[in-house]
Amino acid sequence: MATETHAPVSSCVDSHGGAIGMPQLCPDWMGNQIFWLVVTLVVIFFILSKIALPRIASVLAERQGTITNDIAAAEELKQKAVEAEEAYNKALADARAEAGRIIAEAKAEMQAEVDAEIAKADAEIAAKSAESEKAISEIRAGALEAVKDVAKDTAKEIVAAMGGKADARSITAAINERMKG
Amino acid sequence: MATETHSTEAAAEGSSLVFHPMDQFIVKPLFGDGPVGMFTITNVTLWMALSVVAILLLLVVGTSRRAIVPSRSQSIAELAYGFVYKMVEDVAGKDGLRYFPYIMTLFMFILMANMLGLIPMAFTTTSHIAVTAVMAVAVFLSVTIIGFWKNGFGFLSLFWISSAPLVLRPILAIIEIISYFVRPVSHSIRLAGNMMAGHAVIKVFAAFAALLAISPFAILAITAIYALELLVAFIQAYVFAILTCVYLKDALHPHH
């Protein structure tokens, strides 16, 4: 480092090796600096443009491609999941509709049976009540005749017991008259 | 850095304060004491070669596995790539992407040279006007040639601001032309100046550290400025690259 030369090395360095003025402005060194700078820049340029930059560009492009592919795959899987959910929901809705249909059918069947039974029972009841009505009216007619006969006989007997003599025709007329009222 | 010489000199002078903040920028041959010729292998050569090695390690060795899930070094390499690529695309537009490798070269070289320059005892190649001026002039000439090649004389409409009132346009054109030719100057001095100033300030505080009374403060200041310089090292590389993109945009689309 330290030079022991005490003769001025150049116009820019004093005898002690110290700088005279600003070393930046020393014209003696500029050729050297410019030459080595140009060499350096050319070397760096070739390193960058031949090796480094294409490599980094390809790595970045590859990564971008990988990311894009992964995102596309994820998108596809998501689509599939949505489709599966839709299918599931559809199956569920179908099953519900089927169940509803079966229930409605069963209800209708049962209703029809019940209706038929009710109609049958109604008819039976109607027949029975008509029969009963007939029997009652017969009984009633029979009873009326019996009452008439009894009343005739009784009236004849009563009239006879009173000492009167009543003919059958007038008694019957009288009784008919009474029973009407 | 010739520190031994200085310490003996300082001892001889009987002074405890030694300011040689510019000695770190001296270019010297790596082998022998001869004069610095054009092809001499110097500390410039060494530190530029180290920046090439650093770029090689980060962008080539670091990405050699080409992993889909990147390792740390590959992440950093991809980050640097994406950072510059997006910058070129956003600022210069899609058709500026043709020039992406050139801008990436400039950005990576400046970034690595700045960062390596922050290693103690290192030589900062980007602190020299000669280095930054070559890059800035190269950018200036390239974008000017690209501008004329892509747009013909339509490139001159860059200086004729059609959105301004007609009276103002000639004045603005003069200002625009001056600012256009000042570009390489500001472009190169900004970088070299930032690098030189930061390193010189660190060196000055390092000299103060020799005084016992203020050495804790000086060391603290060195630490703080070092942190700032790390930021500056990145920001200056970024600024250089983004200005290159802006100039490229002007060349590709000169119409305001």
XYZ file of C-alpha atoms in Angstrom:
437
model
C 0.000 0.000 0.000
C 2.376 2.651 1.181
C 4.900 3.679 -1.336
C 8.220 4.800 -0.019
C 9.064 6.611 -3.190
C 9.681 10.236 -2.537
C 9.844 11.309 -6.120
C 6.488 12.467 -7.502
C 4.808 9.472 -9.131
C 2.704 11.643 -11.331
C 1.297 15.118 -11.528
C -1.547 14.066 -9.255
C 0.351 12.417 -6.384
C 2.831 14.269 -4.207
C 6.107 12.926 -2.936
C 4.421 11.432 0.151
C 1.876 9.495 -1.889
C -0.901 11.949 -1.037
C -3.329 13.329 -3.528
C -2.790 16.710 -5.116
C -6.162 18.353 -5.480
C -8.980 16.056 -6.577
C -7.794 12.701 -7.896
C -11.040 12.614 -9.873
C -9.751 15.364 -12.122
C -6.317 13.829 -12.764
C -5.970 13.445 -16.541
C -3.153 10.857 -16.203
C -5.515 8.138 -15.027
C -8.514 8.741 -17.193
C -7.356 6.580 -20.084
C -6.789 3.693 -17.722
C -10.193 4.110 -16.066
C -12.032 4.468 -19.352
C -10.310 1.425 -20.827
C -11.116 -0.797 -17.856
C -14.652 0.589 -17.605
C -15.358 -0.295 -21.221
C -13.916 -3.783 -20.678
C -16.018 -4.211 -17.544
C -19.237 -2.998 -19.140
C -18.767 -5.210 -22.181
C -18.106 -8.239 -19.960
C -21.141 -7.467 -17.787
C -23.294 -6.909 -20.856
C -22.366 -10.287 -22.298
C -22.830 -12.067 -18.990
C -26.269 -10.502 -18.628
C -27.549 -10.803 -22.166
C -26.158 -14.271 -22.877
C -26.666 -16.037 -19.538
C -28.326 -14.208 -16.687
C -31.258 -12.376 -18.228
C -32.556 -15.192 -20.481
C -32.259 -17.592 -17.570
C -34.143 -15.368 -15.144
C -36.744 -14.571 -17.811
C -37.304 -18.286 -18.468
C -37.556 -19.044 -14.741
C -40.107 -16.261 -14.290
C -42.074 -17.403 -17.354
C -42.017 -20.987 -16.130
C -43.241 -19.932 -12.714
C -45.972 -17.839 -14.274
C -46.987 -20.846 -16.376
C -47.039 -23.123 -13.348
C -49.146 -20.662 -11.393
C -51.562 -20.231 -14.305
C -51.885 -23.999 -14.712
C -52.461 -24.496 -11.008
C -55.114 -21.811 -10.956
C -56.802 -23.385 -13.999
C -56.733 -26.809 -12.323
C -58.178 -25.338 -9.140
C -60.874 -23.629 -11.183
C -61.721 -26.929 -12.851
C -61.918 -28.743 -9.522
C -64.136 -25.996 -8.166
C -66.397 -26.367 -11.208
C -66.564 -30.091 -10.570
C -67.468 -29.533 -6.949
C -70.234 -27.146 -7.968
C -71.535 -29.697 -10.458
C -71.489 -32.440 -7.836
C -73.396 -30.224 -5.444
C -75.937 -29.453 -8.136
C -76.380 -33.154 -8.875
C -76.803 -33.877 -5.183
C -79.374 -31.112 -4.798
C -81.215 -32.342 -7.865
C -81.285 -35.913 -6.532
C -82.556 -34.605 -3.225
C -85.301 -32.576 -4.907
C -86.251 -35.572 -7.070
C -86.470 -37.813 -4.027
C -88.636 -35.229 -2.258
C -90.942 -34.948 -5.268
C -91.187 -38.744 -5.520
C -91.985 -39.025 -1.838
C -94.661 -36.337 -2.187
C -96.125 -38.106 -5.163
C -96.259 -41.446 -3.345
C -97.883 -39.830 -0.314
C -100.484 -38.118 -2.496
C -101.214 -41.363 -4.309
C -101.617 -43.274 -1.071
C -103.876 -40.537 0.265
C -106.022 -40.599 -2.867
C -106.304 -44.370 -2.719
C -107.281 -44.295 0.907
C -109.773 -41.509 0.244
C -111.350 -43.503 -2.551
C -111.675 -46.562 -0.325
C -113.144 -44.533 2.476
C -115.563 -42.871 0.080
C -116.640 -46.224 -1.287
C -117.160 -47.637 2.208
C -119.106 -44.577 3.237
C -121.314 -44.821 0.167
C -121.924 -48.480 0.818
C -122.745 -47.848 4.446
C -125.071 -45.005 3.436
C -126.884 -47.263 1.031
C -127.247 -49.961 3.673
C -128.447 -47.458 6.190
C -130.972 -46.090 3.683
C -132.250 -49.600 2.913
C -132.513 -50.434 6.580
C -134.336 -47.264 7.433
C -136.772 -47.747 4.522
C -137.507 -51.243 5.745
C -138.002 -50.017 9.270
C -140.303 -47.249 8.040
C -142.354 -49.771 6.177
C -142.580 -52.029 9.226
C -143.539 -49.099 11.402
C -146.263 -47.961 9.031
C -147.573 -51.523 8.835
C -147.588 -51.756 12.594
C -149.247 -48.361 12.778
C -151.954 -49.382 10.277
C -152.489 -52.654 12.131
C -152.755 -50.808 15.404
C -155.314 -48.367 13.950
C -157.489 -51.223 12.732
C -157.222 -52.909 16.090
C -158.173 -49.698 17.886
C -161.160 -49.327 15.557
C -162.325 -52.851 16.198
C -161.825 -52.503 19.907
C -163.601 -49.174 19.914
C -166.507 -50.632 17.885
C -166.877 -53.580 20.138
C -166.540 -51.501 23.250
C -168.979 -48.918 21.983
C -171.520 -51.661 21.101
C -171.122 -53.212 24.491
C -171.438 -49.871 26.234
C -174.528 -48.999 24.223
C -175.986 -52.464 24.989
C -175.202 -52.040 28.649
C -176.940 -48.728 28.657
C -179.997 -50.561 27.400
C -179.941 -49.053 24.051
C -179.951 -50.795 20.836
C -177.459 -49.603 18.345
C -177.028 -50.777 14.901
C -173.560 -51.559 13.708
C -173.638 -48.960 10.948
C -174.139 -45.910 13.092
C -171.523 -47.027 15.598
C -168.901 -47.480 12.922
C -169.710 -44.057 11.525
C -169.476 -42.490 14.949
C -166.145 -44.133 15.664
C -164.675 -43.079 12.320
C -165.869 -39.602 13.079
C -164.081 -39.599 16.435
C -160.873 -41.141 15.256
C -160.471 -38.591 12.580
C -160.681 -35.861 15.139
C -4.264 4.204 0.917
C -0.717 5.113 1.926
C -1.713 5.409 5.528
C 1.712 4.505 6.903
C 3.298 7.361 5.081
C 0.768 9.742 6.490
C 1.084 8.596 10.050
C 4.837 8.990 9.966
C 4.409 12.343 8.352
C 1.850 13.372 10.929
C 4.125 12.227 13.740
C 6.929 14.271 12.263
C 4.700 17.326 12.148
C 3.550 16.697 15.703
C -0.094 17.056 14.795
C -2.778 14.601 15.862
C -5.216 15.561 13.155
C -4.531 14.232 9.673
C -6.912 15.083 6.878
C -6.327 13.224 3.686
C -9.885 12.572 2.592
C -9.009 12.441 -1.098
C -6.206 9.889 -0.912
C -8.717 7.059 -1.121
C -9.495 8.082 -4.688
C -5.919 7.761 -5.974
C -5.488 5.359 -8.831
C -2.373 3.264 -8.446
C -0.892 0.229 -10.154
C -1.575 -3.076 -8.474
C 1.897 -4.428 -9.256
C 4.966 -2.223 -8.954
C 5.201 1.515 -8.789
C 5.341 2.402 -12.437
C 3.290 5.091 -14.084
C -0.390 4.452 -14.796
C -0.708 3.736 -18.485
C -3.877 2.942 -20.360
C -3.616 -0.817 -19.954
C -1.926 -0.925 -16.547
C -3.636 -3.216 -14.100
C -4.628 -0.842 -11.314
C -6.951 -0.755 -8.329
C -9.586 0.402 -10.839
C -9.143 -2.914 -12.648
C -9.367 -4.841 -9.382
C -12.570 -3.247 -8.117
C -14.274 -3.302 -11.494
C -13.384 -6.977 -11.780
C -14.808 -7.526 -8.303
C -18.064 -5.900 -9.357
C -18.165 -8.256 -12.335
C -17.581 -11.166 -9.946
C -20.349 -9.907 -7.650
C -22.784 -9.663 -10.574
C -21.712 -13.118 -11.725
C -22.307 -14.536 -8.247
C -25.710 -12.923 -7.864
C -27.223 -13.245 -11.317
C -25.535 -16.366 -12.688
C -24.443 -18.564 -9.784
C -27.414 -17.459 -7.691
C -29.903 -18.523 -10.346
C -28.086 -21.679 -11.467
C -30.683 -23.971 -9.905
C -33.532 -22.376 -11.892
C -35.894 -23.267 -9.072
C -39.626 -22.689 -9.385
C -39.606 -21.873 -5.672
C -36.533 -19.622 -5.524
C -33.706 -19.688 -3.025
C -32.627 -16.460 -1.329
C -29.996 -15.482 -3.878
C -32.331 -16.373 -6.729
C -35.045 -14.239 -5.150
C -32.686 -11.272 -5.018
C -31.627 -11.834 -8.629
C -35.290 -12.042 -9.704
C -36.067 -8.969 -7.635
C -33.292 -6.999 -9.371
C -34.469 -8.242 -12.760
C -38.117 -7.423 -12.063
C -37.212 -4.047 -10.578
C -35.262 -2.856 -13.623
C -37.594 -4.550 -16.114
C -40.648 -2.851 -14.636
C -38.820 0.462 -14.472
C -37.916 0.298 -18.172
C -41.449 -0.799 -19.076
C -43.155 1.890 -16.976
C -40.908 4.793 -17.935
C -39.738 4.062 -21.479
C -42.735 2.010 -22.585
C -43.049 -1.401 -24.229
C -40.752 -0.516 -27.118
C -38.095 0.527 -24.607
C -37.770 -3.093 -23.469
C -35.401 -3.742 -26.405
C -32.835 -1.720 -24.489
C -33.479 -3.453 -21.162
C -30.159 -5.430 -21.165
C -28.177 -2.193 -21.598
C -29.964 -0.449 -18.756
C -29.662 -3.561 -16.607
C -25.902 -3.576 -17.315
C -25.545 0.038 -16.215
C -27.733 -0.433 -13.151
C -26.023 -3.604 -11.946
C -22.535 -2.200 -12.536
C -23.233 1.058 -10.684
C -25.041 -0.725 -7.866
C -22.260 -3.255 -7.354
C -19.463 -0.670 -7.691
C -21.207 1.605 -5.158
C -21.813 -1.235 -2.712
C -18.311 -2.677 -3.032
C -16.923 0.838 -2.573
C -18.477 0.910 0.888
C -16.241 -1.922 2.069
C -13.541 -0.305 4.240
C -10.268 0.260 2.333
C -12.098 -0.301 -0.944
C -11.705 1.815 -4.042
C -14.938 3.297 -5.378
C -14.752 3.245 -9.154
C -17.996 5.195 -9.560
C -16.599 8.141 -7.584
C -14.543 9.111 -10.623
C -15.867 11.543 -13.172
C -13.999 9.679 -15.908
C -16.044 6.553 -15.207
C -19.450 8.158 -14.795
C -18.868 10.555 -17.686
C -18.150 7.688 -20.065
C -21.426 6.052 -19.080
C -23.383 9.307 -19.221
C -21.942 10.279 -22.601
C -22.621 6.781 -23.894
C -26.232 7.108 -22.783
C -26.477 10.611 -24.261
C -25.069 9.572 -27.636
C -27.136 6.383 -27.722
C -30.462 8.079 -27.016
C -29.677 10.884 -29.474
C -28.861 8.363 -32.210
C -31.909 6.258 -31.331
C -34.046 9.408 -31.379
C -32.970 10.415 -34.869
C -33.015 6.842 -36.122
C -36.558 6.153 -34.896
C -38.148 9.549 -35.601
C -35.922 11.203 -38.208
C -36.085 14.960 -37.871
C -39.335 14.510 -35.967
C -37.047 13.960 -33.004
C -36.472 17.719 -32.966
C -40.108 18.180 -31.906
C -38.792 17.256 -28.477
C -37.578 20.846 -28.295
C -40.690 22.405 -29.824
C -43.328 22.246 -27.112
C -46.604 22.310 -29.030
C -48.718 22.580 -25.873
C -47.147 25.936 -24.976
C -48.341 29.276 -26.414
C -46.685 30.082 -29.751
C -44.880 33.131 -28.355
C -43.176 31.098 -25.672
C -42.108 28.226 -27.899
C -38.824 29.674 -29.227
C -37.741 30.594 -25.699
C -38.727 27.197 -24.407
C -36.900 25.581 -27.319
C -33.671 27.313 -26.318
C -34.137 26.216 -22.704
C -34.948 22.681 -23.812
C -31.866 22.482 -26.030
C -29.600 23.759 -23.261
C -31.098 21.320 -20.780
C -30.712 18.516 -23.310
C -26.994 19.129 -23.668
C -26.533 19.567 -19.918
C -28.001 16.105 -19.367
C -24.753 14.121 -19.579
C -23.043 16.588 -17.243
C -25.670 16.367 -14.519
C -26.101 12.660 -15.154
C -22.430 11.904 -14.512
C -21.599 14.480 -11.832
C -24.616 13.509 -9.735
C -23.329 9.965 -9.329
C -19.627 10.734 -8.955
C -20.309 13.664 -6.649
C -22.550 11.662 -4.345
C -20.055 8.842 -4.104
C -17.066 11.129 -3.587
C -18.793 13.322 -1.000
C -19.979 10.430 1.119
C -16.612 8.723 1.184
C -14.749 11.970 1.837
C -17.062 12.826 4.756
C -16.523 9.390 6.276
C -12.776 9.912 5.919
C -12.944 13.328 7.611
C -14.859 11.887 10.558
C -12.371 9.042 10.692
C -9.603 11.623 11.093
C -11.557 13.248 13.948
C -11.742 9.872 15.631
C -8.058 10.256 16.428
C -8.955 12.979 18.945
C -9.835 11.246 22.181
C -12.419 13.809 23.297
C -14.644 13.578 20.264
C -13.850 10.098 19.045
C -17.147 8.532 20.322
C -19.086 11.174 18.440
C -16.917 10.717 15.375
C -17.404 6.958 15.352
C -21.148 7.403 15.835
C -21.177 9.863 12.944
C -19.237 7.441 10.750
C -21.801 4.748 11.539
C -24.709 7.040 10.723
C -23.138 8.288 7.503
C -22.285 4.729 6.538
C -25.978 3.809 6.842
C -26.869 6.856 4.767
C -24.237 5.916 2.200
C -25.742 2.441 1.832
C -28.991 4.135 0.926
C -27.229 6.584 -1.397
C -25.356 3.745 -3.101
C -28.648 2.152 -4.079
C -30.511 5.365 -4.825
C -27.787 6.706 -7.116
C -27.764 3.484 -9.129
C -31.553 3.749 -9.332
C -31.453 7.418 -10.303
C -28.861 6.777 -13.003
C -30.953 3.940 -14.444
C -34.283 5.759 -14.272
C -32.827 8.890 -15.886
C -31.498 6.679 -18.655
C -35.046 5.366 -19.060
C -36.451 8.901 -19.147
C -33.964 9.927 -21.832
C -34.802 6.769 -23.741
C -38.496 7.626 -23.512
C -37.762 11.070 -24.975
C -35.881 9.426 -27.818
C -38.648 6.904 -28.550
C -41.585 9.265 -28.068
C -40.332 12.841 -28.562
C -43.822 14.335 -28.839
C -44.927 15.843 -25.579
